[in-house]
Coordinates of C-alpha atoms and ligand atoms in Angstrom, one line a residue:
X25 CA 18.0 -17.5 -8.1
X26 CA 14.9 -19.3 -8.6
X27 CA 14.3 -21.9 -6.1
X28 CA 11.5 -25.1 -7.1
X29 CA 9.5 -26.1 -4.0
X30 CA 8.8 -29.8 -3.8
X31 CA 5.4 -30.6 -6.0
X32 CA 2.4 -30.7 -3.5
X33 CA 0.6 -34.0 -3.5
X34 CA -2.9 -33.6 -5.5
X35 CA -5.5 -34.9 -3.1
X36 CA -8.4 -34.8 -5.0
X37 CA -9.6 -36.0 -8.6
X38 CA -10.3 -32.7 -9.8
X39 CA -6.3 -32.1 -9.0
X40 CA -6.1 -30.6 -12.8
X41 CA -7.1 -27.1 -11.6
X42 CA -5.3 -24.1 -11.1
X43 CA -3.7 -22.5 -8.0
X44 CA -0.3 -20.3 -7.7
X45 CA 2.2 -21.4 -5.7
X46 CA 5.5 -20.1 -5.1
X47 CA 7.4 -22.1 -6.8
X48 CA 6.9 -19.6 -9.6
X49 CA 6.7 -16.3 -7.9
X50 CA 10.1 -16.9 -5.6
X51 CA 11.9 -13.6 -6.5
X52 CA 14.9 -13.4 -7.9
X53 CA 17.4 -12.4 -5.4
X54 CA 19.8 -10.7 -7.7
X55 CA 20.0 -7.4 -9.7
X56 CA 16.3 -6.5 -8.4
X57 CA 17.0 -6.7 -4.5
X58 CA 16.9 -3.4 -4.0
X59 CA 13.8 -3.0 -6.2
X60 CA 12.3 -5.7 -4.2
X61 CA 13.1 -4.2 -0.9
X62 CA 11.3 -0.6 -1.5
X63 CA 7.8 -2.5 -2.3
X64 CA 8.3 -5.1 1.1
X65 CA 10.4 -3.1 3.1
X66 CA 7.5 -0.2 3.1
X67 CA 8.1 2.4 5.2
X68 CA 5.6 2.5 8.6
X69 CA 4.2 5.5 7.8
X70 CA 1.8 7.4 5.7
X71 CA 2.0 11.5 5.7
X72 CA 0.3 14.3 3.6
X73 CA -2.0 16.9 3.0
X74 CA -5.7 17.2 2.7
X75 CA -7.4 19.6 2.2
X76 CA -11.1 20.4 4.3
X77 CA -13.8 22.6 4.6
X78 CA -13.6 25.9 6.3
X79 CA -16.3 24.7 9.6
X80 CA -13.3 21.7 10.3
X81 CA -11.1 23.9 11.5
X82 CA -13.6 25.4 14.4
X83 CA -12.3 24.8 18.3
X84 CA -14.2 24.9 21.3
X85 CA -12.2 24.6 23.8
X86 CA -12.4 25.5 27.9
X87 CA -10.2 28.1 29.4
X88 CA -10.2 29.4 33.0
X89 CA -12.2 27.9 34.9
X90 CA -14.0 25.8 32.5
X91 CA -17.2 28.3 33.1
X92 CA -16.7 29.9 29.7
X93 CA -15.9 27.9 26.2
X94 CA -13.4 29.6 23.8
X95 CA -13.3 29.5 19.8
X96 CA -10.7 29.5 17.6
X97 CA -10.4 29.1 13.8
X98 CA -7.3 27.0 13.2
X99 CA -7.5 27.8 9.8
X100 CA -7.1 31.9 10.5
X101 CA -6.0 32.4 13.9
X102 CA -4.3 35.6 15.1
X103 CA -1.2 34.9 17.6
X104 CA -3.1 36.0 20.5
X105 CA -5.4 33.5 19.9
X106 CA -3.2 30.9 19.5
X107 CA -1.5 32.0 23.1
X108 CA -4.5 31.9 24.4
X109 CA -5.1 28.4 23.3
X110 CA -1.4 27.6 24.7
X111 CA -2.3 29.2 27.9
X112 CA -5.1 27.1 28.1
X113 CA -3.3 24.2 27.9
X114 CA -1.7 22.3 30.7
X115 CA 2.3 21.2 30.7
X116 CA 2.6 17.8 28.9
X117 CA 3.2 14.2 30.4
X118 CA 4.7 11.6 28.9
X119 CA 4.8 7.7 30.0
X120 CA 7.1 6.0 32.0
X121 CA 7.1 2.9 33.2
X122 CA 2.9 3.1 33.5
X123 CA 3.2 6.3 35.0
X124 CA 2.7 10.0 33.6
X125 CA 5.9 11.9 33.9
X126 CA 6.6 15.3 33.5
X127 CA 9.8 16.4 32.4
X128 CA 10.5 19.6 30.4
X129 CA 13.8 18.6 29.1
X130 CA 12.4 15.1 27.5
X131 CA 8.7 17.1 26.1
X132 CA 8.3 20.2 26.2
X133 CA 4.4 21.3 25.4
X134 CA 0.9 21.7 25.7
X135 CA -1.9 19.1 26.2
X136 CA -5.3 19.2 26.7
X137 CA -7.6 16.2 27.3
X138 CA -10.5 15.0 24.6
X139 CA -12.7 16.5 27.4
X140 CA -11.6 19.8 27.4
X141 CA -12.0 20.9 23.8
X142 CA -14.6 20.1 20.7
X143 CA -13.8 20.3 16.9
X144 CA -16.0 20.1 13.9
X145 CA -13.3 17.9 12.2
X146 CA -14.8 14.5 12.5
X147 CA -12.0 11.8 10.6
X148 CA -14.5 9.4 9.6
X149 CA -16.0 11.9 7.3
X150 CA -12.8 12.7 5.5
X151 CA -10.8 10.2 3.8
X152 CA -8.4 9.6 6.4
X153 CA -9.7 6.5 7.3
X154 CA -8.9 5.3 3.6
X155 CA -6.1 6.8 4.0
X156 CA -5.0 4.5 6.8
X157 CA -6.3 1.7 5.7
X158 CA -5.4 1.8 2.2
X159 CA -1.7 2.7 2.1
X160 CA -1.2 2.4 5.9
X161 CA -2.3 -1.5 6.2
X162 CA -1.4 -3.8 3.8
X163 CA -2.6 -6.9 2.5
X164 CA -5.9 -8.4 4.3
X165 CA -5.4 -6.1 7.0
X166 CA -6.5 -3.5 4.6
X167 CA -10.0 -4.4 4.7
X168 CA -10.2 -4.5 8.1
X169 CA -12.5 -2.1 9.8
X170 CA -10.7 0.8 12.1
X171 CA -11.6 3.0 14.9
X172 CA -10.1 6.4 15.7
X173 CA -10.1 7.5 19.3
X174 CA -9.5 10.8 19.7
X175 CA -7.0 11.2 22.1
X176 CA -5.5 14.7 22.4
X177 CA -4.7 18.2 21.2
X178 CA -1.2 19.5 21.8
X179 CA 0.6 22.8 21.3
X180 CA 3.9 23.3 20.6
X181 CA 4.7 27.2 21.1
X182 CA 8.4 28.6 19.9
X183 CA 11.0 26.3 22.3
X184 CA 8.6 23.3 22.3
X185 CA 9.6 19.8 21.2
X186 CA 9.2 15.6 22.3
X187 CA 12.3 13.9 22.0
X188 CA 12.2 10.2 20.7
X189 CA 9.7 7.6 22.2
X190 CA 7.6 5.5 21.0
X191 CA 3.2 5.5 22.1
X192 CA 1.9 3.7 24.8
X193 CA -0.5 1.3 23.6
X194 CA -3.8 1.5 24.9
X195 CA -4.9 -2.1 24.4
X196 CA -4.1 -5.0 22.3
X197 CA -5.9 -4.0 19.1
X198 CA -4.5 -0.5 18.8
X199 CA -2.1 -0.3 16.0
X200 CA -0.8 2.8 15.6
X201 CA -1.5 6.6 15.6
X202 CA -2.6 9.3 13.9
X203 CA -1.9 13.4 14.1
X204 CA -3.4 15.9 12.8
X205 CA -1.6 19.5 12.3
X206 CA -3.4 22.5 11.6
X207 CA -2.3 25.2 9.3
X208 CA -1.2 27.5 11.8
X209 CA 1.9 29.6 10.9
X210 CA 5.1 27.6 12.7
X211 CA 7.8 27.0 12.1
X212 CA 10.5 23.7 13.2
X213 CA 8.5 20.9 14.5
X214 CA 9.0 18.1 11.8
X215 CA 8.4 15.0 13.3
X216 CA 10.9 12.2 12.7
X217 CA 10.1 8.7 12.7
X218 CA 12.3 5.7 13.0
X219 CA 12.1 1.7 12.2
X220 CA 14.9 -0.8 11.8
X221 CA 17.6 1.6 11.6
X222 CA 15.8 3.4 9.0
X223 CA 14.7 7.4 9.2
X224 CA 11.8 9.4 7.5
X225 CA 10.9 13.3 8.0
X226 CA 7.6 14.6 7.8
X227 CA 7.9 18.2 8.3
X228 CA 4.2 19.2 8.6
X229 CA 4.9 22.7 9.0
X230 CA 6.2 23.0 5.0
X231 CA 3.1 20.9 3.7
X232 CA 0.7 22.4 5.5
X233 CA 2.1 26.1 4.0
X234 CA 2.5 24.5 0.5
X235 CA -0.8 23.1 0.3
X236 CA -3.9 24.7 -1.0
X237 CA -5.6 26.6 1.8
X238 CA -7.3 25.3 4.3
X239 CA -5.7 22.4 4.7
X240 CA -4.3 20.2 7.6
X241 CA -1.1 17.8 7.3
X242 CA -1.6 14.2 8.3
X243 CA 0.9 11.3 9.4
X244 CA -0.1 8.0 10.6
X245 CA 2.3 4.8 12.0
X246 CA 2.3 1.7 13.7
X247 CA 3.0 1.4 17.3
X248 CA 6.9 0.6 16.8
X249 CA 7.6 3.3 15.2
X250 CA 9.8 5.2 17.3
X251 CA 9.6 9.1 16.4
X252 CA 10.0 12.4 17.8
X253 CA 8.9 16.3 17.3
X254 CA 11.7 18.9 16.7
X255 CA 12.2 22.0 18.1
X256 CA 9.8 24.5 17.0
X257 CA 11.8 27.7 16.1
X258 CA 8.9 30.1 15.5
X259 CA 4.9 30.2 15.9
X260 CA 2.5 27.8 17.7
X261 CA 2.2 24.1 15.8
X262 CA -1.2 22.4 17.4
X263 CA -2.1 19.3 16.5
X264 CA -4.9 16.6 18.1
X265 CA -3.8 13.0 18.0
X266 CA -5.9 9.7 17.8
X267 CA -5.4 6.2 19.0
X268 CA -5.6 3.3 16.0
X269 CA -7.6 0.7 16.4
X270 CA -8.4 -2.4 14.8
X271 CA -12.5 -3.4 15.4
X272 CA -13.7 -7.1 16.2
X273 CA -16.2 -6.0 13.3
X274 CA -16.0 -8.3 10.3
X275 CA -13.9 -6.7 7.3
X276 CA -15.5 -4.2 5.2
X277 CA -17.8 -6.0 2.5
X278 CA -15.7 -4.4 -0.5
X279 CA -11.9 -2.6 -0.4
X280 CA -12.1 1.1 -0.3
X281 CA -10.3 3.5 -2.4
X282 CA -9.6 7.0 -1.2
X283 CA -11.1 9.6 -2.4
X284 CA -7.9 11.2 -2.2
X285 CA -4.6 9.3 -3.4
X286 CA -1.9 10.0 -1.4
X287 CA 1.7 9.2 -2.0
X288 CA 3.0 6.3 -1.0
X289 CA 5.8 6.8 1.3
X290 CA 8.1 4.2 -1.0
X291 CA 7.4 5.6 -4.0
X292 CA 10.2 7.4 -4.4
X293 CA 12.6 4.8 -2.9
X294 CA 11.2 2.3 -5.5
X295 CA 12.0 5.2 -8.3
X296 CA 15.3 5.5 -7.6
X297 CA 16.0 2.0 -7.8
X298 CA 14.7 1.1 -10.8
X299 CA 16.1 4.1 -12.3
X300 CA 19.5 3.0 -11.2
X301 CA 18.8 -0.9 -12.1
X302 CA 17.7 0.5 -15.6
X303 CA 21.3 2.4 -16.0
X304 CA 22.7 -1.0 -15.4
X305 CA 23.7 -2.8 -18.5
X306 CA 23.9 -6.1 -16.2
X307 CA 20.3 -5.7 -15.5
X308 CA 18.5 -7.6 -18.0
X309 CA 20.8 -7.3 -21.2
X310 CA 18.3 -8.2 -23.6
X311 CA 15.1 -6.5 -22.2
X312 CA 12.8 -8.8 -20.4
X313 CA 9.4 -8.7 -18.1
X314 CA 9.0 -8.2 -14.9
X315 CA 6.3 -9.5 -12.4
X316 CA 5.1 -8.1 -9.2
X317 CA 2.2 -9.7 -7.1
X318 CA -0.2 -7.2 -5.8
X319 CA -0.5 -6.2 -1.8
X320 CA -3.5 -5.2 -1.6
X321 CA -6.8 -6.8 -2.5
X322 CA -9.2 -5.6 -5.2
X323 CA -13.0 -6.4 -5.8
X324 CA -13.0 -8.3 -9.5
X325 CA -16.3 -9.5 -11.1
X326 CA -15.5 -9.6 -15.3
X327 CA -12.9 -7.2 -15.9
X328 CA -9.5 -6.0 -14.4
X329 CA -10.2 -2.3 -16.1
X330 CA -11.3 -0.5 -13.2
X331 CA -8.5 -2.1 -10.8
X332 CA -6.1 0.2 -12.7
X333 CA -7.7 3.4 -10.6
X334 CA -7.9 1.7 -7.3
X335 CA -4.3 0.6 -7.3
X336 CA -3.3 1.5 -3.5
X337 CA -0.4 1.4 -1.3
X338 CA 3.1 -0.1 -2.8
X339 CA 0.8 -1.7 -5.7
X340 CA 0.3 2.4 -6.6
X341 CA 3.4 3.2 -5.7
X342 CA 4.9 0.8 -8.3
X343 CA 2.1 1.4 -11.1
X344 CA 2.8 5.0 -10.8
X345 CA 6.7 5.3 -10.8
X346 CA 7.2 2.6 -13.8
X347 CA 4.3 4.8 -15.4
X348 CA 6.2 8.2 -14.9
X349 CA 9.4 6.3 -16.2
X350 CA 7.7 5.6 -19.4
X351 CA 6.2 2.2 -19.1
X352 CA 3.7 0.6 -19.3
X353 CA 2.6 -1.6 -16.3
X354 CA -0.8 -4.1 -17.2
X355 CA -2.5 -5.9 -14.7
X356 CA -2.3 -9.6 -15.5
X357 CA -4.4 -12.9 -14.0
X358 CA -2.0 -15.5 -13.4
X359 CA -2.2 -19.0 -13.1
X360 CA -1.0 -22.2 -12.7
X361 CA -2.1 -25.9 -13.4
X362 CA -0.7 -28.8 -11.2
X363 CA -0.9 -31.6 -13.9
X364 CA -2.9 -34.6 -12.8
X365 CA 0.1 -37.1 -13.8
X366 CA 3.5 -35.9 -13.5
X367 CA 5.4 -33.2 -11.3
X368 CA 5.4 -30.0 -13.9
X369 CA 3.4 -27.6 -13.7
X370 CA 2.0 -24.7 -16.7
X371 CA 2.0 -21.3 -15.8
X372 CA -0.4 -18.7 -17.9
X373 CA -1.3 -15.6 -17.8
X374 CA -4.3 -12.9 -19.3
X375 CA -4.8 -9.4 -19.4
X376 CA -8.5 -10.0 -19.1
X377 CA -10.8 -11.6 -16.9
X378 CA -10.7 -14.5 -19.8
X379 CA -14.5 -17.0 -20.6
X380 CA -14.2 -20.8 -20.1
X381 CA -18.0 -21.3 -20.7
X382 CA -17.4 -22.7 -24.1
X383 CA -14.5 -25.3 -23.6
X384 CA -15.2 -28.4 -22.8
X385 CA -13.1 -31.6 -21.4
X386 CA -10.0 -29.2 -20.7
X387 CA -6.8 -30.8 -19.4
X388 CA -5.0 -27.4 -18.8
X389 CA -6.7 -24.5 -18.3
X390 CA -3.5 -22.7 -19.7
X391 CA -4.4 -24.0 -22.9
X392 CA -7.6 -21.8 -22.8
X393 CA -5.8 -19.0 -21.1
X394 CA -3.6 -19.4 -24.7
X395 CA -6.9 -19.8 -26.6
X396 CA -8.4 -16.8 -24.7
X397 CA -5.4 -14.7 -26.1
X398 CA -3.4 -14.9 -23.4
X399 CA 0.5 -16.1 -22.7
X400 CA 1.7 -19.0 -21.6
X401 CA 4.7 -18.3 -19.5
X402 CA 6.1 -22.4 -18.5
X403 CA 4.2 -25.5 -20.2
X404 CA 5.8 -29.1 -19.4
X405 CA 7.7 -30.3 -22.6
X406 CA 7.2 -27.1 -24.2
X407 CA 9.6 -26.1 -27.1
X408 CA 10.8 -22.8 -26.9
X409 CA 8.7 -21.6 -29.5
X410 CA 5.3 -22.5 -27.4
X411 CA 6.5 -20.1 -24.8
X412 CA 5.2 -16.8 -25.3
X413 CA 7.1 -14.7 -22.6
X414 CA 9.4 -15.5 -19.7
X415 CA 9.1 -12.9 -16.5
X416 CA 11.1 -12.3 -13.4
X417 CA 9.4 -12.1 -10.7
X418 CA 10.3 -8.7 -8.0
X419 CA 7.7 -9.7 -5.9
X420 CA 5.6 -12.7 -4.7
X421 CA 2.5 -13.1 -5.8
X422 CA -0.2 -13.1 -4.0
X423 CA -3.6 -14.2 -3.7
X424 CA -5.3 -11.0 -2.6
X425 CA -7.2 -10.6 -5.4
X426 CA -7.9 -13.9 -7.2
X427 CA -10.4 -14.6 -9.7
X428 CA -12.0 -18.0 -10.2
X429 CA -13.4 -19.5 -12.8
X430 CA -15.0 -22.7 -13.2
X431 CA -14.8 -24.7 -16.3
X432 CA -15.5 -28.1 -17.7
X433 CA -12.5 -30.7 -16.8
X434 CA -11.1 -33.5 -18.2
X435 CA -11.9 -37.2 -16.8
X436 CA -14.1 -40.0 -17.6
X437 CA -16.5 -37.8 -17.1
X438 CA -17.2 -34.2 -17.8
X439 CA -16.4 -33.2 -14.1
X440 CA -16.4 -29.0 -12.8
X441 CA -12.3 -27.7 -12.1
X442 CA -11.7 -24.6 -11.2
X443 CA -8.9 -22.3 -12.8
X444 CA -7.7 -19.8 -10.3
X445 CA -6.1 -16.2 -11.8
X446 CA -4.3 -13.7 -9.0
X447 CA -3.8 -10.8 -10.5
X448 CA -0.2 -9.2 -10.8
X449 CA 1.2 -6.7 -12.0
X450 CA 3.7 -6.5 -15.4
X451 CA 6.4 -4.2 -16.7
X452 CA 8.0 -5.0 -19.7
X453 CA 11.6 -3.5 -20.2
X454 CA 14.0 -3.2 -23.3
X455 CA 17.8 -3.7 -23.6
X456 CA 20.0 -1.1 -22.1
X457 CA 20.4 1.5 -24.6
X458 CA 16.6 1.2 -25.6
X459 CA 15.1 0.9 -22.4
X460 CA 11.8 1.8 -23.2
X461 CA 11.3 -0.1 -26.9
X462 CA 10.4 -3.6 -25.2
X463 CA 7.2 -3.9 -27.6
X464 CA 4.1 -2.3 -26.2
X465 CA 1.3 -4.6 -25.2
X466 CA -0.7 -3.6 -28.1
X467 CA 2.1 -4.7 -30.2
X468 CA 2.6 -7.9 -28.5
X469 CA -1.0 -8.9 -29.2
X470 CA -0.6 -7.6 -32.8
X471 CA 2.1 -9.8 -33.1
X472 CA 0.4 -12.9 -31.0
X473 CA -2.6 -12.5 -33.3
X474 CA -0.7 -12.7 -36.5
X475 CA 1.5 -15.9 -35.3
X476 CA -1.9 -17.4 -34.7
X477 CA -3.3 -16.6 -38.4
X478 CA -0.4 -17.8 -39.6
X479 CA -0.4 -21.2 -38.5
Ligands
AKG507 O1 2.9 15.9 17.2 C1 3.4 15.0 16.7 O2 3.8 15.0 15.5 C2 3.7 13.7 17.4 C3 3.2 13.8 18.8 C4 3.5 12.6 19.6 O3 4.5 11.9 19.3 C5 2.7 12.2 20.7 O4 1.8 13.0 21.1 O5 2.9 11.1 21.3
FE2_508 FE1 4.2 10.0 20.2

């Protein structure tokens, strides 16, 4: 149900303007919870593939006595020279209490210190940290800058494993983890992770083999995320692990995109939802449009057309799976006017970064957004017929990515307000038996142009 939050007094003279509130974008708690809970309830993690270039998968490492360095390839090694790398290693530790503990029936593996051992893989030049910041973070935390310590390289030979913990943090602004697993023939040593009674598996082992060679598997998660390494049946599984950290540095001028998309890790949780809420004639028995605000935030200057490829995280994850469905998701700017008199507010929206330089003495700034070729969604003491379409909202909006636009106001004088679009994210759906005939957005416009002729 839709819930109205009290109108917000309008403290200035230029209160005509445009914000989004949440009176609007409360979600529906109904039909769509369980679509709703895939995008917020995102799972803590990120895991895949990527693949490198043959020098990344060069080791130095010390053996012995430390008087005489060792090499292995990790992306063809022999199983003598993965024992030798093993043997090299010392017995694992793992914290209690602020002390290192060893105890073979709680981990069972190799270490060896960052001082002991040198790879060519350097992170930063991969698009791991895009990676991590694009579908790991969310939200303004996603343009944050990061730093990647790296803090180990462990093997697990045939017998090894880590039963569940969670990491030690190593100061206040480390956030998580990352490991790396090389492609070295193994076999067991999936790593489960845990959060809020909730359980994911990453087995690296059967990524790493499936992907195109060389490649290395990759998981990253927060801090709370408790997980732990299975037993590893057959081979050597080495992998070096890195401490996440935010910086003090100021966030990164514009939002990255990675070179390489990975998977969201509730993409397929938000699938199977909506393919069950779709086989539900309940669920919105004569078609209708659904909203979703974006979670990640998006540089926008005068179009939306190139958000479509930088979609990240759950705003990708929910593009992609309405997309393979059949949809057809289009990025909207939304907005709202608090009227100057009177509690109501209008609600608009545009699939275009719309021009106010032409209007002039404008008392709603829906009523250019209309103008423009845009919807209006709610308009005070509308008739029915003035509102162009009515969507249900799955997710907040936000105002990650908001686009402002200043135009000429209404008043005694011609005074500067400025109308306010956050861009969203919409999915139109037909009736049960015809899910996929809700009129195409071309069609829509078609049909909104002709209305407009007509009149
Ligand atoms: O190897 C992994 O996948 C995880 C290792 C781990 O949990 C740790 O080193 O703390
Ligand atoms: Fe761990």
């Amino acid at each position: 149900m839709t819930t109205l939050s009290a109108n917000p007094t309008l403290s200035s003279q230029t209160a005509a303007t445009s914000s989004t509130d949440v009176e609007m974008a409360a979600p529906v708690v109904d039909l769509m919870e369980p679509l709703r809970q895939a995008i917020v309830d995102k799972p803590p993690y990120i895991s895949g593939t990527l693949p490198l270039t043959e020098g990344d998968f060069s080791l130095f490492y010390k053996s012995g006595d430390g008087s005489n360095a060792r090499h292995i390839d990790l992306a063809d090694a022999t199983p003598e020279q993965l024992q030798a790398l093993a043997d090299a290693c010392e017995p694992a530790t793992f914290g209690v209490e602020q002390q290192d503990v060893m105890d073979e029936s709680y981990r069972k593996a190799g270490k060896m210190d960052s001082q002991a051992f040198m790879t060519r893989l350097i992170p930063e030049r991969t698009s791991l940290v895009d990676i991590v910041r694009g579908y790991l973070l969310e939200g303004a935390d996603s343009s944050r800058t990061i730093k990647l310590e790296l803090y180990k390289l462990n093997v697990y030979s045939k017998g090894s494993f880590f039963k569940a913990h969670v990491d030690t943090p190593r100061s206040e602004d480390m956030f998580g983890s990352l490991v790396l697993v090389f492609p070295t023939p193994h076999e067991g040593g999936a790593l489960v992770l845990r959060h809020h009674e909730q359980e994911w598996t990453f087995d690296s082992a059967k990524a790493v083999s499936e992907a195109p060679k060389p490649s290395i598997g990759y998981v990253a998660f927060f801090s709370d995320v408790e997980h732990e390494v299975t037993l590893v049946t057959e081979g050597h599984r080495v992998t070096v692990t890195y401490n996440l950290y935010f910086t003090g540095a100021e966030p990164a001028s514009a939002p990255v995109v990675p070179a390489v998309p990975a998977i969201p890790a509730n993409e397929a949780a938000f699938k199977s939802a909506f393919e069950a809420l779709l086989e539900n004639p309940e669920f919105l028995p004569r078609g209708g449009t659904l909203g979703f605000g974006l979670r990640h935030v998006y540089p926008i200057k005068d179009s939306l057309a190139h958000v479509y490829g930088m979609l990240k995280g759950s705003d990708a994850a929910v593009f992609r799976a309405c997309a393979q469905l059949g949809f057809e998701p289009v990025l909207y700017l939304l907005y709202c006017t608090h009227m100057k008199y009177g509690r109501e507010k209008s609600w608009g929206m545009i699939d275009r970064v719309p021009h106010f330089a032409g209007y002039w003495q404008v008392e709603d700034p829906v009523d250019m957004i209309k103008e423009e070729g845009g919807l209006v969604l709610k308009k005070p003491y509308a008739g029915s017929d003035e509102i162009d379409e009515r969507v249900k909202w799955v997710t907040k909006i936000t105002k990650l990515t908001r686009h402002t636009s200043p135009y000429m106001a209404y008043g005694n004088e011609a005074e500067l307000g400025f109308a306010y679009g956050d861009v969203c994210l919409i999915v139109r759906v037909g009736k049960p038996s015809e899910r996929l005939a809700y009129p195409t957005v071309a069609a829509m416009k078609a049909e909104g142009k002709a209305k407009k002729q007509r009149r």
